[in-house]
């Protein structure tokens, strides 16, 4: 637990973030979890995933952006991604982070930026997922999402909830009233016990409760996890309730449990892989190490090779 907190703490250090973005060790350090530095490498990774029956979601890595101009660059990148999806015919949607679009500068700016991307996706018949970040921005993220959802359709824009937060069951119930397409995950940030379950078993129990609520809603949701217990609970519940495989999808991260991805896709489940790319890899990469500190050894071994 201490290691996890320490790694997440390090993931938030601005100096290290900047250093990592400029530092040339990219390939050796990050290839397992990050598809590459540029969009072409991400497209190549997605083609391979499509070939084994998985769809994808692009994530252009960046977060906690503090300059207005940089948010403009992010919007342009996503507009380009949406165009490239159409040009190449790959099966993928996009995931965005609102702090990448300026949420911590001005929520209005993040809304306007996200709106441009959602509008373009809607026009193209594609879909934008708004990732969920730290609990300091949970409400602001939901607020922006609700504004977008009031203007765009159920199949244009969706959101994420995290089972480690106490508030999540209530949020999920409220979001379903709109309704909204939701990705359920456990949550990847360092949260205090005032807002989040400190014990994994409670996070898991809440995950199963929220999963059951989502699957019973009749809306198409994403069940994002690599945890075989969560996957089994989902399959089990769906079978018992007669909920078809086409009614939801599983989601996993690039570089984790390829075997399980292939197996679920072969069994006929929707399987979407979150594919991050870009030079601002540091915070994302550190959260992946924090989830499984054994990954540190994997990374160190690669460095020696
Ligand atoms: C598609 C997708 C989108 C996500 N979006 C968000 C988001 O918007 N906001 C957010 O806060 N979090 C997000 N997450 C991250 C999520 O919250 C968890 O931190 C992460 O998925 C690990 O939790 P788990 O459900 O896999 O279960 P865990 O209990 O953490 O892990 C279960 C098992 O999965 C494997 N595993 C898990 N993580 C790793 C890893 N890093 N390396 C190697 N093996 C691993 C291990 O075998 C582990 O025993 C997302 C995850 C996915 C899959």
Short mmCIF file of C-alpha atoms and ligand atoms in Angstrom, two decimals:
data_model
loop_
_atom_site.label_atom_id
_atom_site.label_comp_id
_atom_site.label_asym_id
_atom_site.label_seq_id
_atom_site.Cartn_x
_atom_site.Cartn_y
_atom_site.Cartn_z
CA UNK A 1 0.00 0.00 0.00
CA UNK A 2 2.89 2.32 0.88
CA UNK A 3 4.55 1.56 -2.46
CA UNK A 4 1.31 2.31 -4.30
CA UNK A 5 0.93 5.68 -2.55
CA UNK A 6 4.59 6.53 -3.15
CA UNK A 7 4.34 5.74 -6.87
CA UNK A 8 1.13 7.74 -7.25
CA UNK A 9 2.75 10.62 -5.35
CA UNK A 10 5.69 10.50 -7.77
CA UNK A 11 3.28 10.41 -10.73
CA UNK A 12 2.07 13.87 -9.73
CA UNK A 13 5.46 15.56 -9.54
CA UNK A 14 5.55 18.29 -12.20
CA UNK A 15 9.35 18.39 -12.45
CA UNK A 16 9.59 14.65 -13.13
CA UNK A 17 6.71 14.88 -15.62
CA UNK A 18 8.53 17.55 -17.63
CA UNK A 19 11.83 15.70 -17.40
CA UNK A 20 10.26 12.43 -18.58
CA UNK A 21 8.58 14.11 -21.56
CA UNK A 22 11.98 15.33 -22.78
CA UNK A 23 14.01 12.31 -21.79
CA UNK A 24 14.95 9.88 -24.54
CA UNK A 25 14.41 6.62 -22.66
CA UNK A 26 10.83 6.44 -23.91
CA UNK A 27 10.93 3.24 -25.91
CA UNK A 28 12.81 1.07 -23.50
CA UNK A 29 10.89 2.15 -20.46
CA UNK A 30 7.34 2.36 -21.64
CA UNK A 31 6.67 0.06 -24.60
CA UNK A 32 4.69 -2.40 -22.55
CA UNK A 33 1.98 0.07 -21.56
CA UNK A 34 2.16 2.81 -24.20
CA UNK A 35 1.65 2.25 -27.92
CA UNK A 36 4.19 4.86 -29.02
CA UNK A 37 4.93 8.56 -29.16
CA UNK A 38 2.88 9.38 -32.23
CA UNK A 39 -0.49 8.65 -33.74
CA UNK A 40 0.85 6.31 -36.44
CA UNK A 41 2.24 3.97 -33.79
CA UNK A 42 -1.13 4.01 -32.02
CA UNK A 43 -2.91 3.22 -35.29
CA UNK A 44 -0.54 0.27 -35.89
CA UNK A 45 -1.26 -1.04 -32.37
CA UNK A 46 -5.00 -0.71 -32.94
CA UNK A 47 -4.83 -2.56 -36.24
CA UNK A 48 -3.23 -5.48 -34.40
CA UNK A 49 -5.92 -5.36 -31.72
CA UNK A 50 -8.68 -5.23 -34.34
CA UNK A 51 -7.12 -8.31 -35.94
CA UNK A 52 -7.63 -10.32 -32.72
CA UNK A 53 -11.25 -9.19 -32.38
CA UNK A 54 -10.79 -6.19 -30.07
CA UNK A 55 -12.01 -2.64 -30.61
CA UNK A 56 -10.02 0.26 -29.12
CA UNK A 57 -10.11 3.70 -27.56
CA UNK A 58 -7.37 6.23 -28.36
CA UNK A 59 -5.91 8.13 -25.43
CA UNK A 60 -3.59 10.99 -26.29
CA UNK A 61 -1.57 11.16 -23.10
CA UNK A 62 -1.68 14.46 -21.26
CA UNK A 63 -3.34 15.73 -18.09
CA UNK A 64 -3.34 18.60 -15.59
CA UNK A 65 -2.55 21.01 -18.43
CA UNK A 66 -1.91 24.55 -17.18
CA UNK A 67 -1.61 26.56 -20.41
CA UNK A 68 -4.56 27.57 -22.62
CA UNK A 69 -2.49 27.11 -25.79
CA UNK A 70 -1.60 23.56 -24.81
CA UNK A 71 -5.31 22.73 -24.46
CA UNK A 72 -5.79 23.95 -28.03
CA UNK A 73 -3.05 21.56 -29.18
CA UNK A 74 -4.89 18.73 -27.43
CA UNK A 75 -8.17 19.54 -29.15
CA UNK A 76 -6.42 19.58 -32.54
CA UNK A 77 -4.77 16.25 -31.79
CA UNK A 78 -8.15 14.66 -31.05
CA UNK A 79 -9.77 16.16 -34.15
CA UNK A 80 -6.93 14.63 -36.12
CA UNK A 81 -7.40 11.27 -34.36
CA UNK A 82 -11.10 11.25 -35.28
CA UNK A 83 -10.24 12.04 -38.91
CA UNK A 84 -7.57 9.31 -38.99
CA UNK A 85 -10.02 6.74 -37.59
CA UNK A 86 -12.32 7.46 -40.53
CA UNK A 87 -9.48 7.47 -43.07
CA UNK A 88 -8.00 4.18 -41.88
CA UNK A 89 -11.27 2.40 -41.08
CA UNK A 90 -9.94 1.08 -37.76
CA UNK A 91 -12.48 0.18 -35.06
CA UNK A 92 -11.87 2.75 -32.35
CA UNK A 93 -13.40 5.58 -30.39
CA UNK A 94 -11.54 8.15 -28.24
CA UNK A 95 -11.02 8.79 -24.53
CA UNK A 96 -10.29 12.29 -23.25
CA UNK A 97 -9.37 13.79 -19.89
CA UNK A 98 -10.96 17.11 -18.99
CA UNK A 99 -7.81 18.35 -17.20
CA UNK A 100 -6.10 17.85 -20.56
CA UNK A 101 -8.62 20.33 -21.96
CA UNK A 102 -8.18 22.88 -19.18
CA UNK A 103 -10.51 21.82 -16.37
CA UNK A 104 -8.08 23.09 -13.74
CA UNK A 105 -7.63 26.40 -15.59
CA UNK A 106 -11.33 27.12 -16.13
CA UNK A 107 -14.19 24.57 -16.35
CA UNK A 108 -15.78 26.71 -19.08
CA UNK A 109 -12.65 26.29 -21.22
CA UNK A 110 -12.68 22.51 -20.69
CA UNK A 111 -16.35 22.40 -21.63
CA UNK A 112 -15.79 24.40 -24.83
CA UNK A 113 -12.78 22.29 -25.81
CA UNK A 114 -14.51 18.98 -25.08
CA UNK A 115 -17.58 20.20 -26.95
CA UNK A 116 -15.54 20.66 -30.14
CA UNK A 117 -14.31 17.07 -29.97
CA UNK A 118 -17.73 15.61 -29.09
CA UNK A 119 -19.37 17.59 -31.89
CA UNK A 120 -16.88 16.25 -34.42
CA UNK A 121 -17.23 12.69 -33.12
CA UNK A 122 -21.03 12.92 -33.27
CA UNK A 123 -20.87 14.17 -36.85
CA UNK A 124 -18.70 11.19 -37.75
CA UNK A 125 -20.84 8.67 -35.84
CA UNK A 126 -18.03 8.10 -33.35
CA UNK A 127 -18.00 8.29 -29.54
CA UNK A 128 -16.07 10.23 -26.89
CA UNK A 129 -15.47 8.78 -23.43
CA UNK A 130 -14.63 11.27 -20.70
CA UNK A 131 -12.15 9.59 -18.33
CA UNK A 132 -12.53 10.13 -14.60
CA UNK A 133 -9.57 11.66 -12.76
CA UNK A 134 -8.83 12.50 -9.10
CA UNK A 135 -11.64 13.21 -6.62
CA UNK A 136 -10.81 16.95 -6.65
CA UNK A 137 -12.37 17.06 -10.13
CA UNK A 138 -15.08 14.36 -9.91
CA UNK A 139 -17.98 16.79 -9.59
CA UNK A 140 -16.59 19.22 -12.16
CA UNK A 141 -16.16 16.33 -14.61
CA UNK A 142 -19.73 15.13 -14.08
CA UNK A 143 -21.02 18.69 -14.49
CA UNK A 144 -19.27 19.15 -17.85
CA UNK A 145 -20.42 15.71 -18.96
CA UNK A 146 -24.04 16.53 -18.11
CA UNK A 147 -23.89 19.75 -20.16
CA UNK A 148 -22.48 17.84 -23.12
CA UNK A 149 -24.99 15.05 -22.75
CA UNK A 150 -27.83 17.61 -22.77
CA UNK A 151 -26.62 18.72 -26.22
CA UNK A 152 -25.48 15.39 -27.68
CA UNK A 153 -26.83 11.86 -27.83
CA UNK A 154 -26.35 8.78 -25.65
CA UNK A 155 -24.08 7.30 -28.32
CA UNK A 156 -21.97 10.45 -28.74
CA UNK A 157 -20.47 10.96 -25.29
CA UNK A 158 -20.03 8.86 -22.15
CA UNK A 159 -18.39 9.02 -18.75
CA UNK A 160 -16.48 6.91 -16.19
CA UNK A 161 -17.19 6.04 -12.55
CA UNK A 162 -14.73 4.57 -10.04
CA UNK A 163 -15.84 1.91 -7.56
CA UNK A 164 -13.34 3.05 -4.90
CA UNK A 165 -15.33 6.26 -4.27
CA UNK A 166 -18.15 6.18 -1.70
CA UNK A 167 -20.20 8.51 -3.89
CA UNK A 168 -20.12 6.29 -6.96
CA UNK A 169 -23.32 4.29 -6.45
CA UNK A 170 -25.28 7.55 -6.11
CA UNK A 171 -23.51 9.06 -9.13
CA UNK A 172 -24.26 5.98 -11.21
CA UNK A 173 -27.96 6.10 -10.25
CA UNK A 174 -28.17 9.80 -11.17
CA UNK A 175 -26.29 9.33 -14.45
CA UNK A 176 -28.56 6.46 -15.45
CA UNK A 177 -31.58 8.73 -15.12
CA UNK A 178 -30.26 10.91 -18.01
CA UNK A 179 -29.38 8.13 -19.24
CA UNK A 180 -25.62 7.87 -19.80
CA UNK A 181 -23.19 5.32 -21.13
CA UNK A 182 -20.78 4.57 -18.31
CA UNK A 183 -17.38 2.90 -18.02
CA UNK A 184 -16.96 1.27 -14.62
CA UNK A 185 -13.42 0.98 -13.25
CA UNK A 186 -11.95 0.59 -9.78
CA UNK A 187 -10.06 3.93 -9.78
CA UNK A 188 -6.37 4.68 -10.20
CA UNK A 189 -5.62 7.74 -8.05
CA UNK A 190 -4.53 8.19 -4.46
CA UNK A 191 -7.67 9.00 -2.50
CA UNK A 192 -8.02 9.61 1.24
CA UNK A 193 -10.30 7.41 3.39
CA UNK A 194 -12.73 10.33 3.67
CA UNK A 195 -13.75 9.84 0.03
CA UNK A 196 -12.69 6.31 -0.97
CA UNK A 197 -12.75 2.78 0.42
CA UNK A 198 -9.26 2.08 1.76
CA UNK A 199 -9.68 -1.72 1.54
CA UNK A 200 -9.51 -3.56 -1.75
CA UNK A 201 -12.28 -5.95 -0.71
CA UNK A 202 -14.70 -3.02 -0.30
CA UNK A 203 -13.64 -1.53 -3.65
CA UNK A 204 -14.31 -4.92 -5.25
CA UNK A 205 -17.67 -5.38 -3.49
CA UNK A 206 -18.76 -1.94 -4.66
CA UNK A 207 -17.55 -2.75 -8.18
CA UNK A 208 -19.86 -5.77 -8.27
CA UNK A 209 -22.82 -3.75 -6.95
CA UNK A 210 -22.35 -0.94 -9.48
CA UNK A 211 -21.74 -3.46 -12.30
CA UNK A 212 -25.10 -5.10 -11.49
CA UNK A 213 -26.86 -1.73 -11.53
CA UNK A 214 -25.30 -0.84 -14.89
CA UNK A 215 -26.03 -4.16 -16.55
CA UNK A 216 -29.66 -4.03 -15.39
CA UNK A 217 -30.16 -0.57 -16.91
CA UNK A 218 -30.57 -1.61 -20.53
CA UNK A 219 -27.89 0.91 -21.60
CA UNK A 220 -24.63 -0.22 -23.27
CA UNK A 221 -21.81 0.16 -20.69
CA UNK A 222 -18.11 -0.68 -20.43
CA UNK A 223 -16.91 -3.01 -17.69
CA UNK A 224 -13.25 -2.02 -17.38
CA UNK A 225 -11.07 -4.38 -15.38
CA UNK A 226 -8.35 -7.04 -15.62
CA UNK A 227 -9.53 -8.69 -12.45
CA UNK A 228 -10.71 -12.25 -13.22
CA UNK A 229 -13.04 -12.10 -10.19
CA UNK A 230 -14.80 -8.98 -11.50
CA UNK A 231 -15.01 -10.49 -14.98
CA UNK A 232 -16.47 -13.73 -13.62
CA UNK A 233 -19.00 -11.80 -11.51
CA UNK A 234 -20.05 -9.87 -14.63
CA UNK A 235 -20.42 -12.94 -16.83
CA UNK A 236 -22.27 -14.72 -14.08
CA UNK A 237 -24.71 -11.89 -13.45
CA UNK A 238 -25.36 -11.38 -17.17
CA UNK A 239 -26.07 -15.07 -17.66
CA UNK A 240 -28.39 -15.30 -14.65
CA UNK A 241 -30.30 -12.18 -15.75
CA UNK A 242 -30.42 -13.23 -19.37
CA UNK A 243 -28.44 -10.17 -20.47
CA UNK A 244 -26.87 -10.84 -23.88
CA UNK A 245 -23.16 -10.51 -24.69
CA UNK A 246 -24.01 -7.69 -27.10
CA UNK A 247 -25.55 -5.60 -24.30
CA UNK A 248 -22.21 -4.46 -22.78
CA UNK A 249 -18.46 -4.66 -23.39
CA UNK A 250 -15.40 -5.50 -21.37
CA UNK A 251 -12.51 -3.03 -21.47
CA UNK A 252 -8.82 -3.44 -20.63
CA UNK A 253 -5.65 -1.40 -20.87
CA UNK A 254 -3.03 -1.77 -23.59
CA UNK A 255 -0.25 -4.15 -22.50
CA UNK A 256 -2.15 -5.93 -19.73
CA UNK A 257 -3.65 -9.46 -19.92
CA UNK A 258 -3.54 -9.96 -23.67
CA UNK A 259 -4.46 -13.62 -23.10
CA UNK A 260 -7.67 -12.70 -21.30
CA UNK A 261 -8.55 -10.09 -23.95
CA UNK A 262 -8.22 -12.68 -26.70
CA UNK A 263 -10.15 -15.28 -24.74
CA UNK A 264 -13.10 -12.95 -24.06
CA UNK A 265 -13.16 -11.76 -27.69
CA UNK A 266 -13.13 -15.39 -28.87
CA UNK A 267 -16.06 -16.15 -26.59
CA UNK A 268 -18.03 -13.41 -28.32
CA UNK A 269 -17.82 -10.63 -25.73
CA UNK A 270 -17.20 -7.06 -26.82
CA UNK A 271 -13.59 -6.30 -25.83
CA UNK A 272 -12.27 -2.74 -26.06
CA UNK A 273 -8.64 -1.86 -25.40
CA UNK A 274 -7.58 1.56 -24.14
CA UNK A 275 -4.57 2.58 -26.22
CA UNK A 276 -2.46 5.45 -24.84
CA UNK A 277 0.15 7.21 -26.92
CA UNK A 278 2.12 10.44 -26.80
CA UNK A 279 5.08 11.98 -25.07
CA UNK A 280 3.39 12.89 -21.79
CA UNK A 281 3.50 9.28 -20.67
CA UNK A 282 4.91 9.74 -17.19
CA UNK A 283 1.82 10.03 -14.90
CA UNK A 284 -0.07 7.27 -16.76
CA UNK A 285 2.96 5.02 -16.68
CA UNK A 286 3.49 5.58 -12.94
CA UNK A 287 -0.15 4.72 -12.19
CA UNK A 288 0.35 1.41 -14.02
CA UNK A 289 3.38 0.68 -11.86
CA UNK A 290 1.41 1.64 -8.75
CA UNK A 291 -1.33 -0.87 -9.59
CA UNK A 292 1.18 -3.65 -9.62
CA UNK A 293 4.55 -2.82 -8.08
CA UNK A 294 5.90 -6.09 -9.55
CA UNK A 295 5.87 -4.15 -12.84
CA UNK A 296 8.83 -2.15 -11.57
CA UNK A 297 10.98 -5.27 -11.95
CA UNK A 298 9.65 -5.85 -15.43
CA UNK A 299 10.67 -2.29 -16.37
CA UNK A 300 14.11 -2.57 -14.76
CA UNK A 301 14.78 -5.86 -16.54
CA UNK A 302 13.94 -4.19 -19.86
CA UNK A 303 16.35 -1.38 -19.13
CA UNK A 304 19.24 -3.82 -18.77
CA UNK A 305 18.45 -5.59 -22.03
C1 LIG B 1 -10.21 0.47 -20.13
C2 LIG B 1 -9.84 1.08 -18.83
C3 LIG B 1 -10.06 2.43 -18.62
C4 LIG B 1 -9.75 3.00 -17.39
N1 LIG B 1 -10.08 4.31 -17.16
C5 LIG B 1 -9.90 4.84 -15.94
C6 LIG B 1 -10.36 6.13 -15.60
O1 LIG B 1 -10.98 6.84 -16.41
N2 LIG B 1 -10.12 6.60 -14.36
C7 LIG B 1 -9.47 5.84 -13.42
O2 LIG B 1 -9.30 6.30 -12.29
N3 LIG B 1 -8.99 4.62 -13.71
C8 LIG B 1 -9.20 4.10 -14.94
N4 LIG B 1 -8.75 2.82 -15.21
C9 LIG B 1 -7.83 2.14 -14.27
C10 LIG B 1 -8.58 1.38 -13.20
O3 LIG B 1 -9.22 2.29 -12.34
C11 LIG B 1 -7.64 0.49 -12.38
O4 LIG B 1 -6.67 1.26 -11.77
C12 LIG B 1 -6.96 -0.59 -13.19
O5 LIG B 1 -7.80 -1.10 -14.18
C13 LIG B 1 -6.55 -1.76 -12.28
O6 LIG B 1 -7.67 -2.32 -11.68
P1 LIG B 1 -8.26 -3.76 -12.08
O7 LIG B 1 -9.74 -3.59 -12.24
O8 LIG B 1 -7.57 -4.30 -13.25
O9 LIG B 1 -8.09 -4.64 -10.78
P2 LIG B 1 -6.84 -4.92 -9.82
O10 LIG B 1 -7.43 -5.58 -8.64
O11 LIG B 1 -6.01 -3.72 -9.64
O12 LIG B 1 -6.01 -5.95 -10.65
C14 LIG B 1 -6.49 -7.24 -10.97
C15 LIG B 1 -5.44 -8.00 -11.74
O13 LIG B 1 -5.24 -7.39 -13.00
C16 LIG B 1 -3.87 -7.37 -13.36
N5 LIG B 1 -3.38 -5.96 -13.38
C17 LIG B 1 -4.05 -4.87 -12.95
N6 LIG B 1 -3.32 -3.74 -13.16
C18 LIG B 1 -2.17 -4.16 -13.72
C19 LIG B 1 -1.02 -3.48 -14.18
N7 LIG B 1 -0.88 -2.16 -14.10
N8 LIG B 1 -0.02 -4.22 -14.72
C20 LIG B 1 -0.12 -5.57 -14.83
N9 LIG B 1 -1.20 -6.26 -14.41
C21 LIG B 1 -2.21 -5.57 -13.87
C22 LIG B 1 -3.15 -8.15 -12.31
O14 LIG B 1 -3.12 -9.51 -12.72
C23 LIG B 1 -4.05 -7.98 -11.10
O15 LIG B 1 -3.91 -9.02 -10.17
C24 LIG B 1 -9.12 2.21 -16.40
C25 LIG B 1 -8.91 0.86 -16.60
C26 LIG B 1 -9.27 0.28 -17.79
C27 LIG B 1 -9.07 -1.19 -17.95
#
